[in-house]
Backbone as a printed PyTorch tensor [residue, N CA C, xyz], in Angstrom:
tensor([[[ 70.9670, 107.9590,  93.0570],
         [ 71.0140, 107.6710,  94.4080],
         [ 71.3260, 106.2120,  94.5170]],

        [[ 70.7520, 105.3580,  93.7180],
         [ 71.1440, 104.1050,  93.7540],
         [ 72.5600, 103.7400,  93.4170]],

        [[ 73.0590, 104.5300,  92.4050],
         [ 74.3900, 104.3290,  92.0360],
         [ 75.3190, 104.7040,  93.1890]],

        [[ 75.1020, 105.6650,  93.9040],
         [ 75.7360, 106.0260,  95.0640],
         [ 75.8630, 104.8590,  96.0460]],

        [[ 74.7140, 104.3200,  96.2920],
         [ 74.6200, 103.2930,  97.4010],
         [ 75.4270, 102.1330,  96.9440]],

        [[ 75.1860, 101.6190,  95.8030],
         [ 75.9060, 100.4710,  95.2560],
         [ 77.3860, 100.6650,  95.3040]],

        [[ 77.8670, 101.7130,  94.6150],
         [ 79.4810, 101.9910,  94.5660],
         [ 79.8990, 102.0630,  95.8880]],

        [[ 79.2250, 102.6460,  96.8770],
         [ 79.7400, 102.8070,  98.1850],
         [ 79.8510, 101.4420,  98.9210]],

        [[ 78.9470, 100.4730,  98.6870],
         [ 79.0950,  99.1110,  99.1880],
         [ 80.1960,  98.4890,  98.5410]],

        [[ 80.2860,  98.4290,  97.2630],
         [ 81.3360,  97.6560,  96.5470],
         [ 82.6940,  98.1260,  96.8230]],

        [[ 82.8190,  99.5190,  96.9200],
         [ 84.0550, 100.1950,  97.2130],
         [ 84.4300, 100.2000,  98.7360]],

        [[ 83.3520, 100.4520,  99.4730],
         [ 83.7020, 100.6700, 100.8860],
         [ 84.0800,  99.4640, 101.6720]],

        [[ 83.4310,  98.3230, 101.3280],
         [ 83.6480,  96.9650, 102.0350],
         [ 85.0070,  96.4850, 101.8990]],

        [[ 85.6490,  96.4970, 100.7550],
         [ 87.1230,  96.1650, 100.7060],
         [ 88.0230,  97.2280, 101.3970]],

        [[ 87.5150,  98.3860, 101.2990],
         [ 88.4370,  99.5230, 101.9430],
         [ 88.4990,  99.2850, 103.4550]],

        [[ 87.2210,  99.0800, 104.0270],
         [ 87.1230,  98.9350, 105.4490],
         [ 87.8400,  97.5330, 105.7900]],

        [[ 87.7910,  96.4850, 105.1620],
         [ 88.4680,  95.4120, 105.4200],
         [ 90.0570,  95.5060, 105.4000]],

        [[ 90.4660,  96.1020, 104.3950],
         [ 91.9740,  96.1340, 104.3220],
         [ 92.5490,  97.2710, 105.3810]],

        [[ 91.6640,  98.3520, 105.7060],
         [ 92.2770,  99.2060, 106.6110],
         [ 92.0520,  98.4790, 108.1580]],

        [[ 91.2030,  97.6740, 108.3210],
         [ 91.0230,  97.0220, 109.6210],
         [ 92.1460,  96.1190, 109.9250]],

        [[ 92.8640,  95.6130, 108.8710],
         [ 94.0290,  94.6230, 109.2240],
         [ 95.1510,  95.3550, 109.9840]],

        [[ 95.2560,  96.5880, 109.8540],
         [ 96.4290,  97.3680, 110.5200],
         [ 95.7880,  98.0520, 111.7530]],

        [[ 94.6780,  97.7740, 112.1540],
         [ 94.0980,  98.3760, 113.3840],
         [ 93.6630,  97.2760, 114.4340]],

        [[ 93.9050,  97.6010, 115.6980],
         [ 93.5280,  96.6670, 116.7170],
         [ 92.1120,  97.0220, 117.0280]],

        [[ 91.1950,  96.0180, 116.8560],
         [ 89.6930,  96.2520, 117.1770],
         [ 89.3230,  95.1330, 118.0410]],

        [[ 89.2860,  95.3900, 119.3500],
         [ 89.2800,  94.3940, 120.4130],
         [ 87.7870,  94.0030, 120.5240]],

        [[ 86.7840,  94.9630, 120.5370],
         [ 85.3340,  94.6780, 120.7970],
         [ 84.5150,  94.8920, 119.5880]],

        [[ 83.3280,  94.5500, 119.5550],
         [ 82.3190,  94.6700, 118.4080],
         [ 81.9890,  96.2430, 118.3340]],

        [[ 81.9260,  96.9100, 119.4380],
         [ 81.7110,  98.2340, 119.3990],
         [ 82.8110,  99.1020, 118.6600]],

        [[ 84.1310,  98.6520, 118.9310],
         [ 85.2480,  99.3370, 118.3670],
         [ 85.0500,  99.0610, 116.7310]],

        [[ 84.7870,  97.7510, 116.4330],
         [ 84.6730,  97.3500, 114.9270],
         [ 83.5000,  98.1050, 114.3220]],

        [[ 82.3490,  98.2970, 114.8550],
         [ 81.2130,  99.0100, 114.2200],
         [ 81.6820, 100.4050, 114.1670]],

        [[ 82.2210, 101.1330, 115.1990],
         [ 82.6190, 102.5800, 115.0040],
         [ 83.6210, 102.7280, 113.9180]],

        [[ 84.6150, 101.8110, 113.8430],
         [ 85.5630, 101.9610, 112.7530],
         [ 84.9260, 101.9380, 111.4710]],

        [[ 83.9980, 100.9320, 111.2440],
         [ 83.3680, 100.7170, 109.8180],
         [ 82.6720, 101.9330, 109.5610]],

        [[ 81.7900, 102.5060, 110.6310],
         [ 81.1220, 103.6580, 110.3910],
         [ 81.9400, 104.9800, 109.9820]],

        [[ 83.0040, 105.1410, 110.7470],
         [ 83.8940, 106.1590, 110.3890],
         [ 84.5190, 106.1100, 109.0320]],

        [[ 85.0600, 105.0170, 108.6480],
         [ 85.6480, 104.7610, 107.3140],
         [ 84.6420, 104.8650, 106.2000]],

        [[ 83.5040, 104.0640, 106.5340],
         [ 82.3220, 104.0890, 105.5330],
         [ 81.7480, 105.4610, 105.3630]],

        [[ 81.6880, 106.3730, 106.3110],
         [ 81.4410, 107.8820, 106.0910],
         [ 82.2880, 108.4510, 105.1480]],

        [[ 83.5900, 108.4320, 105.3480],
         [ 84.4330, 109.0270, 104.2790],
         [ 84.2900, 108.4230, 102.9230]],

        [[ 84.2230, 107.0850, 102.8270],
         [ 84.1020, 106.4950, 101.3850],
         [ 82.6250, 107.0530, 100.8840]],

        [[ 81.7340, 107.0230, 101.6240],
         [ 80.3540, 107.4420, 101.2060],
         [ 80.4660, 108.7930, 100.5820]],

        [[ 81.1090, 109.8040, 101.3810],
         [ 81.2370, 111.2130, 100.9260],
         [ 82.0450, 111.3940,  99.5900]],

        [[ 83.1750, 110.6590,  99.5260],
         [ 83.9820, 110.6800,  98.2470],
         [ 83.2140, 110.1350,  97.1350]],

        [[ 82.5680, 109.0160,  97.2790],
         [ 81.6800, 108.4740,  96.1920],
         [ 80.5330, 109.4260,  95.8980]],

        [[ 79.9150, 110.0490,  96.7710],
         [ 78.8790, 110.9300,  96.4650],
         [ 79.3400, 112.1740,  95.6040]],

        [[ 80.4890, 112.6350,  96.0380],
         [ 81.0520, 113.6930,  95.2680],
         [ 81.3890, 113.2860,  93.9170]],

        [[ 82.0830, 112.1990,  93.9430],
         [ 82.4910, 111.6440,  92.3340],
         [ 81.2020, 111.4970,  91.5920]],

        [[ 80.1840, 110.8120,  92.0770],
         [ 78.9140, 110.6310,  91.2510],
         [ 78.3310, 111.9630,  90.9360]],

        [[ 78.2200, 112.8580,  91.7630],
         [ 77.7540, 114.3820,  91.5690],
         [ 78.5250, 114.8590,  90.3860]],

        [[ 79.8140, 114.8870,  90.5080],
         [ 80.5970, 115.4960,  89.4560],
         [ 80.6150, 114.6710,  87.9420]],

        [[ 80.3470, 113.3560,  88.1590],
         [ 80.2570, 112.5890,  86.8740],
         [ 78.8790, 113.0930,  86.2730]],

        [[ 77.7970, 113.0510,  87.0460],
         [ 76.4520, 113.3910,  86.5460],
         [ 76.3810, 114.8000,  86.0820]],

        [[ 77.0800, 115.5940,  86.7350],
         [ 77.0570, 117.1650,  86.1990],
         [ 77.8840, 117.3090,  84.7450]],

        [[ 78.8600, 116.4180,  84.7660],
         [ 79.6770, 116.5480,  83.5190],
         [ 78.8470, 115.9150,  82.2950]],

        [[ 78.1890, 114.8420,  82.5650],
         [ 77.5850, 114.0390,  81.6290],
         [ 76.0480, 114.4550,  81.4710]],

        [[ 75.6170, 115.4680,  81.9650],
         [ 74.1610, 115.8040,  81.9250],
         [ 73.9610, 116.5190,  80.5530]],

        [[ 72.8460, 115.9380,  79.9610],
         [ 72.4740, 116.4970,  78.5990],
         [ 71.5550, 117.7360,  78.7490]]])
């Protein structure tokens, strides 16, 4: 669980920042919703990757 959280923050923050460069986000609400939408996708992908890694390396 901690690995998923840390990896999501480390990977998600730069992804959100880079993707936001090509998007017009005029208000703080739009910025927050954008970060939540992109962060949810990043979190899901990281969670699946961590699950598959743990499943493969489980003793």
